Structure formats: C-alpha cells, structure tokens
Coordinates of C-alpha atoms in Angstrom, one line a residue:
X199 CA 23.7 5.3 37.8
X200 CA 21.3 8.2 38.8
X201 CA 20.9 11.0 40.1
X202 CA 19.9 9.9 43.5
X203 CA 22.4 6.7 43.8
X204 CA 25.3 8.8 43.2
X205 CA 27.2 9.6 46.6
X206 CA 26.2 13.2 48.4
X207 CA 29.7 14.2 48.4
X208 CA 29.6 14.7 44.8
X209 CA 28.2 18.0 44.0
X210 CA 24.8 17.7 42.1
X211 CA 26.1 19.9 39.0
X212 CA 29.2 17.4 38.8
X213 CA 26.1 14.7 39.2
X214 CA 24.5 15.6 36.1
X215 CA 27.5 16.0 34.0
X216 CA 28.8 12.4 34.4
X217 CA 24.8 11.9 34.1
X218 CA 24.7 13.6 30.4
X219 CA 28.3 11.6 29.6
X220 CA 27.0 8.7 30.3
X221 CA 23.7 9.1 28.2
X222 CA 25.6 10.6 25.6
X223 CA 27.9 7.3 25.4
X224 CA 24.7 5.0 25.3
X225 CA 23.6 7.0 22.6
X226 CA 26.4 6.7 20.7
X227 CA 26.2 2.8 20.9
X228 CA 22.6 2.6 19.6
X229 CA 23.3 4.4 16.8
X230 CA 26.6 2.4 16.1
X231 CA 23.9 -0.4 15.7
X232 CA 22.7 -1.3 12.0
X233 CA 19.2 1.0 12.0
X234 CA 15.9 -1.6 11.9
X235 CA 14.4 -1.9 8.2
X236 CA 11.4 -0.6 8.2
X237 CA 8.0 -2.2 6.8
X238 CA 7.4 -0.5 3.5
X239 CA 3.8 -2.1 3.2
X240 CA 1.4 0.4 4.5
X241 CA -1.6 -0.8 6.4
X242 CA -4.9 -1.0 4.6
X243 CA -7.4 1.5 5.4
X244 CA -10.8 -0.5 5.1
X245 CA -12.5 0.2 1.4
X246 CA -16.1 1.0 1.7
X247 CA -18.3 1.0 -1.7
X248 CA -20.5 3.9 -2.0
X249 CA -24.3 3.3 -2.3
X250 CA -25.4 3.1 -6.1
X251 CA -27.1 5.9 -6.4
X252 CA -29.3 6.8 -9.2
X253 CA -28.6 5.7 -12.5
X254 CA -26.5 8.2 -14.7
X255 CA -27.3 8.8 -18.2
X256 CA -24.3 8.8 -19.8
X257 CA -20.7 7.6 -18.1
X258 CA -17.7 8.7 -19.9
X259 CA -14.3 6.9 -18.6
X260 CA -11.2 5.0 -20.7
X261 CA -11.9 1.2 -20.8
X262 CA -8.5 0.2 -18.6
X263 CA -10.7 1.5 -15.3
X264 CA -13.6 -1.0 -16.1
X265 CA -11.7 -3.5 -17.0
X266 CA -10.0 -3.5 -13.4
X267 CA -13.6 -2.9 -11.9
X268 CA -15.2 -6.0 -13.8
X269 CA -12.0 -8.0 -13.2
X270 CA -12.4 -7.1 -9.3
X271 CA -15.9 -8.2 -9.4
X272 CA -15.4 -11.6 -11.2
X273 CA -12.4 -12.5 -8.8
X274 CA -14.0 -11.5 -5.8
X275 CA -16.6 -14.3 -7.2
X276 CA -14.1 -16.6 -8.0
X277 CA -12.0 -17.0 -5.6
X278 CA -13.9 -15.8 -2.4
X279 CA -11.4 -12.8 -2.1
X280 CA -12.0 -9.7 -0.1
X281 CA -12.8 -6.9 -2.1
X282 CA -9.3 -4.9 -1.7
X283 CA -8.0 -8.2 -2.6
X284 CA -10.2 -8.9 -5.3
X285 CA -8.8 -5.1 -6.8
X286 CA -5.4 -5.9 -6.5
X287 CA -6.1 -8.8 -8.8
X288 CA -8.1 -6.5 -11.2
X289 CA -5.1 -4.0 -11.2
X290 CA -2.6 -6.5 -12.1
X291 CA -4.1 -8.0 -15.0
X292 CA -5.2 -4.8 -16.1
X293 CA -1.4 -3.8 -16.3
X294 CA -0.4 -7.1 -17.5
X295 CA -3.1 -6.7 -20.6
X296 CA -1.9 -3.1 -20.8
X297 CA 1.7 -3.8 -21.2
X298 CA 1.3 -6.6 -23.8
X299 CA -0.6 -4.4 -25.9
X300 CA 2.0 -1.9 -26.0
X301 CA 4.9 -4.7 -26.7
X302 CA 2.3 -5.1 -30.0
X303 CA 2.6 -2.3 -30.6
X304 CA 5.8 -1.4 -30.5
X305 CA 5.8 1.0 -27.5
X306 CA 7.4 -1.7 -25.2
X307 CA 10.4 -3.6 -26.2
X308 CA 10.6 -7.3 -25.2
X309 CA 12.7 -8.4 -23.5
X310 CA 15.0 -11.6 -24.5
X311 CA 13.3 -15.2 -23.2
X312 CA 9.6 -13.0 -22.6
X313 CA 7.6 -14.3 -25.0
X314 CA 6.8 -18.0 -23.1
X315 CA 6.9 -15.7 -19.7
X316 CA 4.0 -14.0 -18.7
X317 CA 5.3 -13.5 -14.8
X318 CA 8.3 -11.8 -15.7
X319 CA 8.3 -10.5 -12.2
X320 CA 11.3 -9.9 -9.9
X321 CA 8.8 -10.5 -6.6
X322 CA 8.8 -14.1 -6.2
X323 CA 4.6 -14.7 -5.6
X324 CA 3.7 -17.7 -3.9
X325 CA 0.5 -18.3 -5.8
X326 CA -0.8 -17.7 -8.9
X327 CA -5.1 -16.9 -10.4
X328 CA -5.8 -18.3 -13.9
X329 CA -9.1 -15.2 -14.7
X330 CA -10.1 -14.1 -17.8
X331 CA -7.6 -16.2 -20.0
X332 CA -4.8 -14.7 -18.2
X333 CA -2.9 -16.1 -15.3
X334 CA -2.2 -13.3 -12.6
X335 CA 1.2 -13.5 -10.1
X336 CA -0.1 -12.7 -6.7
X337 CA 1.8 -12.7 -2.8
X338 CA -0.1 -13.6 0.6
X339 CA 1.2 -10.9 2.9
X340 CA 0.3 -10.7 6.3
X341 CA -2.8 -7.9 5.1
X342 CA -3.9 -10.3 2.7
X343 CA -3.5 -11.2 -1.0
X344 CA -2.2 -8.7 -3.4
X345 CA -1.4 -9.0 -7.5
X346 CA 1.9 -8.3 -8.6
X347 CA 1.3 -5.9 -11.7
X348 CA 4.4 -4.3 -13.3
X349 CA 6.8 -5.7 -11.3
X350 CA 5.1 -4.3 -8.1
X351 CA 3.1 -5.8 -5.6
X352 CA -0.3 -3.7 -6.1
X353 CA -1.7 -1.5 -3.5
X354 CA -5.8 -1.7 -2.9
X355 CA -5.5 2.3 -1.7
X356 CA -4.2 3.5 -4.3
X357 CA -6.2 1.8 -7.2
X358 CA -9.3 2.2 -5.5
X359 CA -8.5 6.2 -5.0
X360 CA -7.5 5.8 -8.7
X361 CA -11.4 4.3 -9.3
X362 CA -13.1 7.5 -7.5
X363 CA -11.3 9.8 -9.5
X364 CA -12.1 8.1 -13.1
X365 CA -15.4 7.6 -11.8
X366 CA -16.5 9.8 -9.3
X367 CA -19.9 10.3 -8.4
X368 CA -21.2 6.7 -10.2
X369 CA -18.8 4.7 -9.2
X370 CA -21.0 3.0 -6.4
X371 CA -23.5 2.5 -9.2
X372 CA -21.0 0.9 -11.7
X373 CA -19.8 -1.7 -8.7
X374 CA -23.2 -2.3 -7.9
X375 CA -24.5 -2.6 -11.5
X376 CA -21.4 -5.4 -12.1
X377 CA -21.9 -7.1 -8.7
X378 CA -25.9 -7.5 -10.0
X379 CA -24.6 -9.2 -13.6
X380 CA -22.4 -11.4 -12.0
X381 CA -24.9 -12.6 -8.8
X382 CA -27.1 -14.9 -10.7
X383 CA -24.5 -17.1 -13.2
X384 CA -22.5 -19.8 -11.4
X385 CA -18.8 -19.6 -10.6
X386 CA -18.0 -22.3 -13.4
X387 CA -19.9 -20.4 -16.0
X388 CA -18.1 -17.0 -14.7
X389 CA -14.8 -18.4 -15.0
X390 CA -15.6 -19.7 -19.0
X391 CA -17.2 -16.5 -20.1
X392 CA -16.3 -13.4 -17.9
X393 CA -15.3 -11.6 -21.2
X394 CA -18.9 -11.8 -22.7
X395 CA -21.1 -9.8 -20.6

C-alpha cells in the first residue's frame, strides 16, 4: 500500500497512520530476523615503503622489530609474496620465536602435548612456510595470505604501523638496505642461510 493507492474516501491523516502501522510491523519482522555477521577482516589499506633516505649514523631499536623486517624481506624473496603478505609472515614467526623463548624461560607455561607442536593454533591455516628453520601457519583469505602468530591471524596494518613507530624516520632506509643484501644471492642459498647475514 501507499499513499496514493489508498482509496480517496479515506482521509489522508487516517492514510498515513495505517501507512506508519504497517512500516512499523515490517520493521518489526526484520529485526525478528538473526542480524548478518559481519566481516571482522578489515580491508588492507595499500603499504607504501618510504624512500631510503640518507644513511643514519646510529639506529637504536629492540632486535624483535628487525627480526620481522628481515624475515619480511627474505619471505617476500622466497615465496614471491606481496609485501603486506610477506610481513604477516615476518610477524608470525617473530611471535612464534618470541613465545618459545619465554616458555625457556619460564615466563610461558607449556602447555600439555606442546612440545612436538609448533602450530598450536586454534585457526585451522590451509598452508604452511618452512623460513629460517621455523615452519610458519599461515590462511589464504580473500585479501591475500596472512601468518597466524599467537593464535591470531596477523594484520599487515597494524605491524607495519608497529615498524614506523620503532623505526621512524629510517625505516625506508633499513627495508631498502635488507632488500639490497638479499637482491644478489639466489633463492636456494637464501633459504639455507637467511640467519647469517
């Protein structure tokens, strides 16, 4: 029904209410219905590296932040990722070599039927990248690959926002410096000695 279907001999203020009853009642229905789930995975915003810049004298940052840089660099090589792809790998293995240092030491507890599993990962990936002696869980989603570190499928966003703030104004020369070590030496000899350079 509307407004201009309803007979004339119905006054138009009587019109409207059985117009707002009936809109009312559809409303009603629709939210009777179970609500949609929503996405939870945000889209990517494009990462863009900034230009190297001049070289700094001194750089002062924790080694966990280079060690997801250089593992970003040597999977990006690897594997042919895409550069957010290539630090959600980094991330992951950075976590995963984070938390098994803490299990040593006592800051972690293990839990029972770990020690032989390394993917101990509620997230079921659907592929798997053996880098740097470690063998990283990882998920193809519909915005590309991403590592599962800590039990959570890693987002390139927030570790690359993570990389500006440890590095700031040199990060661009640090990703460029790594990308430069790694250009020359085949995939094969990458994949044997990435922990060497």
């Amino acid at each position: 029904l509307t407004l201009s279907n309803m007979p004339l001999s119905i006054p138009q203020h009587i019109r409207k209410k059985i117009l707002n009853k009936k809109k009312k009642k559809q409303r009603g229905a629709q939210s009777s219905l179970p609500p949609k789930k929503k996405n939870k995975r945000r889209k990517t915003a494009p990462i863009v590296i900034p230009e190297p810049g001049s070289q700094p004298a001194k750089i002062l940052v924790n080694r966990s932040p280079v060690l997801v840089l250089w593992t970003t660099v040597v999977a990006e090589k690897l594997f042919d990722l895409h550069w957010s792809e290539a630090l959600t790998i980094g991330n992951a293995l950075a976590a995963q070599i984070s938390k098994a240092k803490g299990t040593s030491l006592g800051i972690y507890q293990k839990s029972t039927g770990e020690e032989n599993n390394d993917d101990d990962t509620t997230l079921q990936p659907d592929r798997h990248f053996d880098i740097m002696g470690s063998r990283v869980p990882a998920l193809t989603t519909e915005v590309g690959v991403r590592g599962i570190g800590n039990n959570q499928e890693q987002d390139p966003n927030q570790i690359w926002k993570l990389m500006q703030k440890k590095f700031g104004q040199d990060l661009g020369y640090v990703v460029h410096a790594m990308k430069q070590a790694v250009s020359p030496v085949s995939k094969d000899e990458l994949a044997a000695s990435a922990w060497n350079y």
